[in-house]
């Protein structure tokens, strides 16, 4: 199943907002004593740039939208591998349940 543009936009937007918030926190927390000491224009500018870069990198793909593929592997038991037992193999399925 492929993700829709709406799903991508939502996931990319959430990621961009989180990136902007992390950037703002990092800039505010560097040697600031009071709220009036913060250079809010610089903080907003860097946070906006970080959000834009996040959106651009999201074009390459978002791991949270990757749909895992189900893979089935048949593994013979030790007795079956030795030819001692002719019962069906154990089956291990990895992926969505």
Tab-separated table of N, CA and C in Angstrom:
chain	number	residue	atom	x	y	z
A	1	UNK	N	0.838	-1.175	0.000
A	1	UNK	CA	0.000	0.000	0.000
A	1	UNK	C	0.880	1.234	0.000
A	2	UNK	N	0.613	2.149	-0.892
A	2	UNK	CA	1.402	3.362	-1.016
A	2	UNK	C	0.736	4.489	-0.238
A	3	UNK	N	1.553	5.310	0.405
A	3	UNK	CA	1.027	6.433	1.191
A	3	UNK	C	0.528	7.534	0.246
A	4	UNK	N	-0.532	8.200	0.662
A	4	UNK	CA	-1.074	9.285	-0.151
A	4	UNK	C	-0.300	10.571	0.104
A	5	UNK	N	-0.528	11.559	-0.744
A	5	UNK	CA	0.112	12.864	-0.573
A	5	UNK	C	-0.314	13.491	0.749
A	6	UNK	N	-1.542	13.258	1.134
A	6	UNK	CA	-2.035	13.806	2.407
A	6	UNK	C	-1.270	13.188	3.592
A	7	UNK	N	-1.045	11.870	3.534
A	7	UNK	CA	-0.273	11.208	4.582
A	7	UNK	C	1.153	11.758	4.630
A	8	UNK	N	1.753	11.924	3.443
A	8	UNK	CA	3.110	12.457	3.373
A	8	UNK	C	3.162	13.866	3.948
A	9	UNK	N	2.212	14.719	3.551
A	9	UNK	CA	2.206	16.100	4.027
A	9	UNK	C	2.057	16.161	5.546
A	10	UNK	N	1.212	15.327	6.087
A	10	UNK	CA	1.020	15.303	7.553
A	10	UNK	C	2.310	14.859	8.250
A	11	UNK	N	2.910	13.770	7.785
A	11	UNK	CA	4.129	13.258	8.414
A	11	UNK	C	5.292	14.233	8.243
A	12	UNK	N	5.424	14.817	7.052
A	12	UNK	CA	6.499	15.776	6.810
A	12	UNK	C	6.292	17.042	7.636
A	13	UNK	N	5.046	17.480	7.776
A	13	UNK	CA	4.747	18.662	8.589
A	13	UNK	C	5.072	18.447	10.055
A	14	UNK	N	4.707	17.297	10.579
A	14	UNK	CA	5.016	16.976	11.981
A	14	UNK	C	6.522	16.955	12.183
A	15	UNK	N	7.219	16.324	11.251
A	15	UNK	CA	8.683	16.255	11.351
A	15	UNK	C	9.298	17.649	11.277
A	16	UNK	N	8.796	18.510	10.400
A	16	UNK	CA	9.328	19.870	10.261
A	16	UNK	C	9.075	20.695	11.524
A	17	UNK	N	7.891	20.558	12.106
A	17	UNK	CA	7.575	21.294	13.341
A	17	UNK	C	8.484	20.834	14.483
A	18	UNK	N	8.698	19.541	14.594
A	18	UNK	CA	9.587	19.033	15.643
A	18	UNK	C	11.012	19.526	15.440
A	19	UNK	N	11.460	19.551	14.189
A	19	UNK	CA	12.805	20.026	13.891
A	19	UNK	C	12.948	21.503	14.234
A	20	UNK	N	11.941	22.302	13.887
A	20	UNK	CA	11.971	23.733	14.208
A	20	UNK	C	12.003	23.951	15.715
A	21	UNK	N	11.201	23.191	16.446
A	21	UNK	CA	11.171	23.320	17.907
A	21	UNK	C	12.511	22.936	18.520
A	22	UNK	N	13.114	21.873	18.045
A	22	UNK	CA	14.411	21.449	18.565
A	22	UNK	C	15.484	22.497	18.285
A	23	UNK	N	15.426	23.098	17.106
A	23	UNK	CA	16.388	24.144	16.755
A	23	UNK	C	16.206	25.360	17.653
A	24	UNK	N	14.962	25.767	17.872
A	24	UNK	CA	14.690	26.920	18.733
A	24	UNK	C	15.176	26.666	20.160
A	25	UNK	N	14.909	25.492	20.681
A	25	UNK	CA	15.352	25.158	22.039
A	25	UNK	C	16.872	25.183	22.129
A	26	UNK	N	17.540	24.666	21.122
A	26	UNK	CA	19.005	24.660	21.127
A	26	UNK	C	19.566	26.076	21.111
A	27	UNK	N	18.959	26.969	20.337
A	27	UNK	CA	19.460	28.342	20.258
A	27	UNK	C	19.117	29.156	21.497
A	28	UNK	N	17.946	28.940	22.057
A	28	UNK	CA	17.538	29.687	23.247
A	28	UNK	C	18.385	29.274	24.444
A	29	UNK	N	18.717	28.028	24.525
A	29	UNK	CA	19.408	27.510	25.697
A	29	UNK	C	20.885	27.800	25.774
A	30	UNK	N	21.449	28.529	24.842
A	30	UNK	CA	22.896	28.762	24.835
A	30	UNK	C	23.251	30.090	25.483
A	31	UNK	N	23.481	30.067	26.764
A	31	UNK	CA	23.983	31.230	27.481
A	31	UNK	C	22.995	32.356	27.707
A	32	UNK	N	21.706	32.089	27.645
A	32	UNK	CA	20.704	33.127	27.849
A	32	UNK	C	20.300	33.142	29.319
A	33	UNK	N	20.301	34.344	29.907
A	33	UNK	CA	19.947	34.464	31.316
A	33	UNK	C	18.452	34.752	31.476
A	34	UNK	N	17.906	35.661	30.686
A	34	UNK	CA	16.501	36.030	30.793
A	34	UNK	C	15.821	36.031	29.439
A	35	UNK	N	14.493	36.114	29.466
A	35	UNK	CA	13.716	36.051	28.224
A	35	UNK	C	13.992	37.256	27.320
A	36	UNK	N	14.364	38.385	27.907
A	36	UNK	CA	14.657	39.585	27.113
A	36	UNK	C	16.022	39.495	26.444
A	37	UNK	N	16.854	38.545	26.889
A	37	UNK	CA	18.190	38.380	26.312
A	37	UNK	C	18.181	37.548	25.037
A	38	UNK	N	17.064	36.929	24.726
A	38	UNK	CA	16.967	36.060	23.551
A	38	UNK	C	16.832	36.910	22.299
A	39	UNK	N	17.612	36.593	21.286
A	39	UNK	CA	17.487	37.243	19.981
A	39	UNK	C	16.416	36.476	19.196
A	40	UNK	N	15.158	36.883	19.389
A	40	UNK	CA	14.024	36.148	18.846
A	40	UNK	C	14.022	36.100	17.327
A	41	UNK	N	14.533	37.143	16.680
A	41	UNK	CA	14.577	37.140	15.207
A	41	UNK	C	15.523	36.037	14.714
A	42	UNK	N	16.660	35.907	15.359
A	42	UNK	CA	17.612	34.862	14.970
A	42	UNK	C	17.051	33.475	15.252
A	43	UNK	N	16.400	33.324	16.396
A	43	UNK	CA	15.810	32.033	16.750
A	43	UNK	C	14.743	31.650	15.728
A	44	UNK	N	13.849	32.586	15.409
A	44	UNK	CA	12.777	32.318	14.448
A	44	UNK	C	13.346	32.022	13.065
A	45	UNK	N	14.362	32.767	12.670
A	45	UNK	CA	14.970	32.567	11.355
A	45	UNK	C	15.619	31.185	11.254
A	46	UNK	N	16.385	30.802	12.263
A	46	UNK	CA	17.047	29.488	12.241
A	46	UNK	C	16.022	28.359	12.309
A	47	UNK	N	14.976	28.532	13.116
A	47	UNK	CA	13.934	27.498	13.225
A	47	UNK	C	13.193	27.340	11.901
A	48	UNK	N	12.897	28.457	11.242
A	48	UNK	CA	12.217	28.397	9.944
A	48	UNK	C	13.090	27.709	8.897
A	49	UNK	N	14.366	28.040	8.896
A	49	UNK	CA	15.283	27.399	7.952
A	49	UNK	C	15.377	25.895	8.220
A	50	UNK	N	15.432	25.518	9.486
A	50	UNK	CA	15.484	24.097	9.833
A	50	UNK	C	14.222	23.374	9.366
A	51	UNK	N	13.068	24.021	9.512
A	51	UNK	CA	11.810	23.414	9.063
A	51	UNK	C	11.798	23.239	7.541
A	52	UNK	N	12.292	24.225	6.818
A	52	UNK	CA	12.348	24.137	5.351
A	52	UNK	C	13.275	23.005	4.921
A	53	UNK	N	14.441	22.930	5.554
A	53	UNK	CA	15.382	21.852	5.225
A	53	UNK	C	14.766	20.492	5.543
A	54	UNK	N	14.034	20.399	6.638
A	54	UNK	CA	13.364	19.155	6.993
A	54	UNK	C	12.349	18.751	5.926
A	55	UNK	N	11.569	19.705	5.447
A	55	UNK	CA	10.595	19.401	4.390
A	55	UNK	C	11.292	18.940	3.111
A	56	UNK	N	12.390	19.589	2.778
A	56	UNK	CA	13.120	19.207	1.561
A	56	UNK	C	13.683	17.791	1.697
A	57	UNK	N	14.257	17.478	2.857
A	57	UNK	CA	14.798	16.127	3.028
A	57	UNK	C	13.696	15.078	3.111
A	58	UNK	N	12.497	15.483	3.499
A	58	UNK	CA	11.380	14.540	3.547
A	58	UNK	C	10.949	14.088	2.157
A	59	UNK	N	11.325	14.846	1.145
A	59	UNK	CA	11.002	14.448	-0.228
A	59	UNK	C	11.675	13.118	-0.559
A	60	UNK	N	12.853	12.892	0.010
A	60	UNK	CA	13.576	11.642	-0.242
A	60	UNK	C	12.859	10.443	0.365
A	61	UNK	N	12.004	10.677	1.331
A	61	UNK	CA	11.251	9.585	1.936
A	61	UNK	C	11.147	9.749	3.439
A	62	UNK	N	10.072	9.228	3.963
A	62	UNK	CA	9.829	9.262	5.400
A	62	UNK	C	9.709	7.829	5.902
A	63	UNK	N	10.595	7.423	6.817
A	63	UNK	CA	10.539	6.039	7.295
A	63	UNK	C	9.218	5.682	7.956
A	64	UNK	N	8.541	6.676	8.556
A	64	UNK	CA	7.282	6.364	9.216
A	64	UNK	C	6.163	6.033	8.230
A	65	UNK	N	6.378	6.295	6.948
A	65	UNK	CA	5.375	5.956	5.940
A	65	UNK	C	5.709	4.678	5.186
A	66	UNK	N	6.883	4.108	5.438
A	66	UNK	CA	7.246	2.870	4.775
A	66	UNK	C	6.377	1.738	5.307
A	67	UNK	N	5.742	1.040	4.403
A	67	UNK	CA	4.883	-0.081	4.781
A	67	UNK	C	5.744	-1.341	4.770
A	68	UNK	N	5.873	-1.996	5.931
A	68	UNK	CA	6.704	-3.202	5.959
A	68	UNK	C	6.108	-4.310	5.095
A	69	UNK	N	6.975	-5.015	4.414
A	69	UNK	CA	6.541	-6.128	3.586
A	69	UNK	C	6.610	-7.396	4.434
A	70	UNK	N	5.663	-8.283	4.228
A	70	UNK	CA	5.633	-9.536	4.968
A	70	UNK	C	6.510	-10.553	4.250
A	71	UNK	N	7.402	-11.167	5.006
A	71	UNK	CA	8.300	-12.173	4.458
A	71	UNK	C	8.076	-13.467	5.218
A	72	UNK	N	7.872	-14.554	4.498
A	72	UNK	CA	7.691	-15.856	5.128
A	72	UNK	C	8.909	-16.716	4.831
A	73	UNK	N	9.498	-17.257	5.886
A	73	UNK	CA	10.676	-18.116	5.759
A	73	UNK	C	10.324	-19.464	6.357
A	74	UNK	N	10.590	-20.532	5.604
A	74	UNK	CA	10.349	-21.880	6.107
A	74	UNK	C	11.662	-22.428	6.633
A	75	UNK	N	11.666	-22.804	7.913
A	75	UNK	CA	12.868	-23.297	8.564
A	75	UNK	C	12.630	-24.737	9.011
A	76	UNK	N	13.425	-25.653	8.497
A	76	UNK	CA	13.249	-27.039	8.942
A	76	UNK	C	13.793	-27.198	10.364
A	77	UNK	N	13.169	-28.091	11.123
A	77	UNK	CA	13.674	-28.391	12.466
A	77	UNK	C	14.958	-29.200	12.327
A	78	UNK	N	15.684	-29.353	13.431
A	78	UNK	CA	16.944	-30.102	13.393
A	78	UNK	C	16.711	-31.539	12.943
A	79	UNK	N	15.635	-32.139	13.433
A	79	UNK	CA	15.336	-33.531	13.060
A	79	UNK	C	15.009	-33.629	11.574
A	80	UNK	N	14.282	-32.651	11.052
A	80	UNK	CA	13.952	-32.665	9.625
A	80	UNK	C	15.199	-32.454	8.781
A	81	UNK	N	16.087	-31.591	9.250
A	81	UNK	CA	17.316	-31.343	8.498
A	81	UNK	C	18.168	-32.605	8.414
A	82	UNK	N	18.098	-33.436	9.458
A	82	UNK	CA	18.845	-34.689	9.464
A	82	UNK	C	18.100	-35.816	8.763
A	83	UNK	N	16.855	-35.557	8.352
A	83	UNK	CA	16.067	-36.552	7.651
A	83	UNK	C	15.367	-37.550	8.562
A	84	UNK	N	15.380	-37.296	9.869
A	84	UNK	CA	14.793	-38.236	10.805
A	84	UNK	C	13.281	-38.112	10.895
A	85	UNK	N	12.720	-36.946	10.590
A	85	UNK	CA	11.285	-36.702	10.751
A	85	UNK	C	10.734	-36.182	9.425
A	86	UNK	N	9.521	-36.597	9.097
A	86	UNK	CA	8.906	-36.139	7.853
A	86	UNK	C	7.675	-35.286	8.119
A	87	UNK	N	7.628	-34.615	9.284
A	87	UNK	CA	6.503	-33.736	9.597
A	87	UNK	C	6.699	-32.395	8.901
A	88	UNK	N	5.608	-31.589	8.806
A	88	UNK	CA	5.733	-30.278	8.168
A	88	UNK	C	6.726	-29.387	8.911
A	89	UNK	N	7.349	-28.465	8.162
A	89	UNK	CA	8.325	-27.538	8.732
A	89	UNK	C	7.655	-26.484	9.586
A	90	UNK	N	8.431	-25.893	10.504
A	90	UNK	CA	7.961	-24.735	11.258
A	90	UNK	C	8.038	-23.526	10.336
A	91	UNK	N	7.024	-22.664	10.380
A	91	UNK	CA	7.019	-21.487	9.524
A	91	UNK	C	7.096	-20.244	10.399
A	92	UNK	N	8.020	-19.367	10.038
A	92	UNK	CA	8.194	-18.109	10.760
A	92	UNK	C	7.789	-16.987	9.805
A	93	UNK	N	6.873	-16.133	10.238
A	93	UNK	CA	6.454	-15.013	9.408
A	93	UNK	C	6.893	-13.726	10.078
A	94	UNK	N	7.595	-12.891	9.337
A	94	UNK	CA	8.054	-11.611	9.868
A	94	UNK	C	7.329	-10.513	9.111
A	95	UNK	N	6.841	-9.520	9.823
A	95	UNK	CA	6.130	-8.405	9.188
A	95	UNK	C	4.891	-8.072	9.976
A	96	UNK	N	3.910	-7.489	9.313
A	96	UNK	CA	2.662	-7.101	9.990
A	96	UNK	C	1.897	-8.337	10.437
A	97	UNK	N	1.294	-8.223	11.579
A	97	UNK	CA	0.497	-9.338	12.091
A	97	UNK	C	-0.938	-9.199	11.679
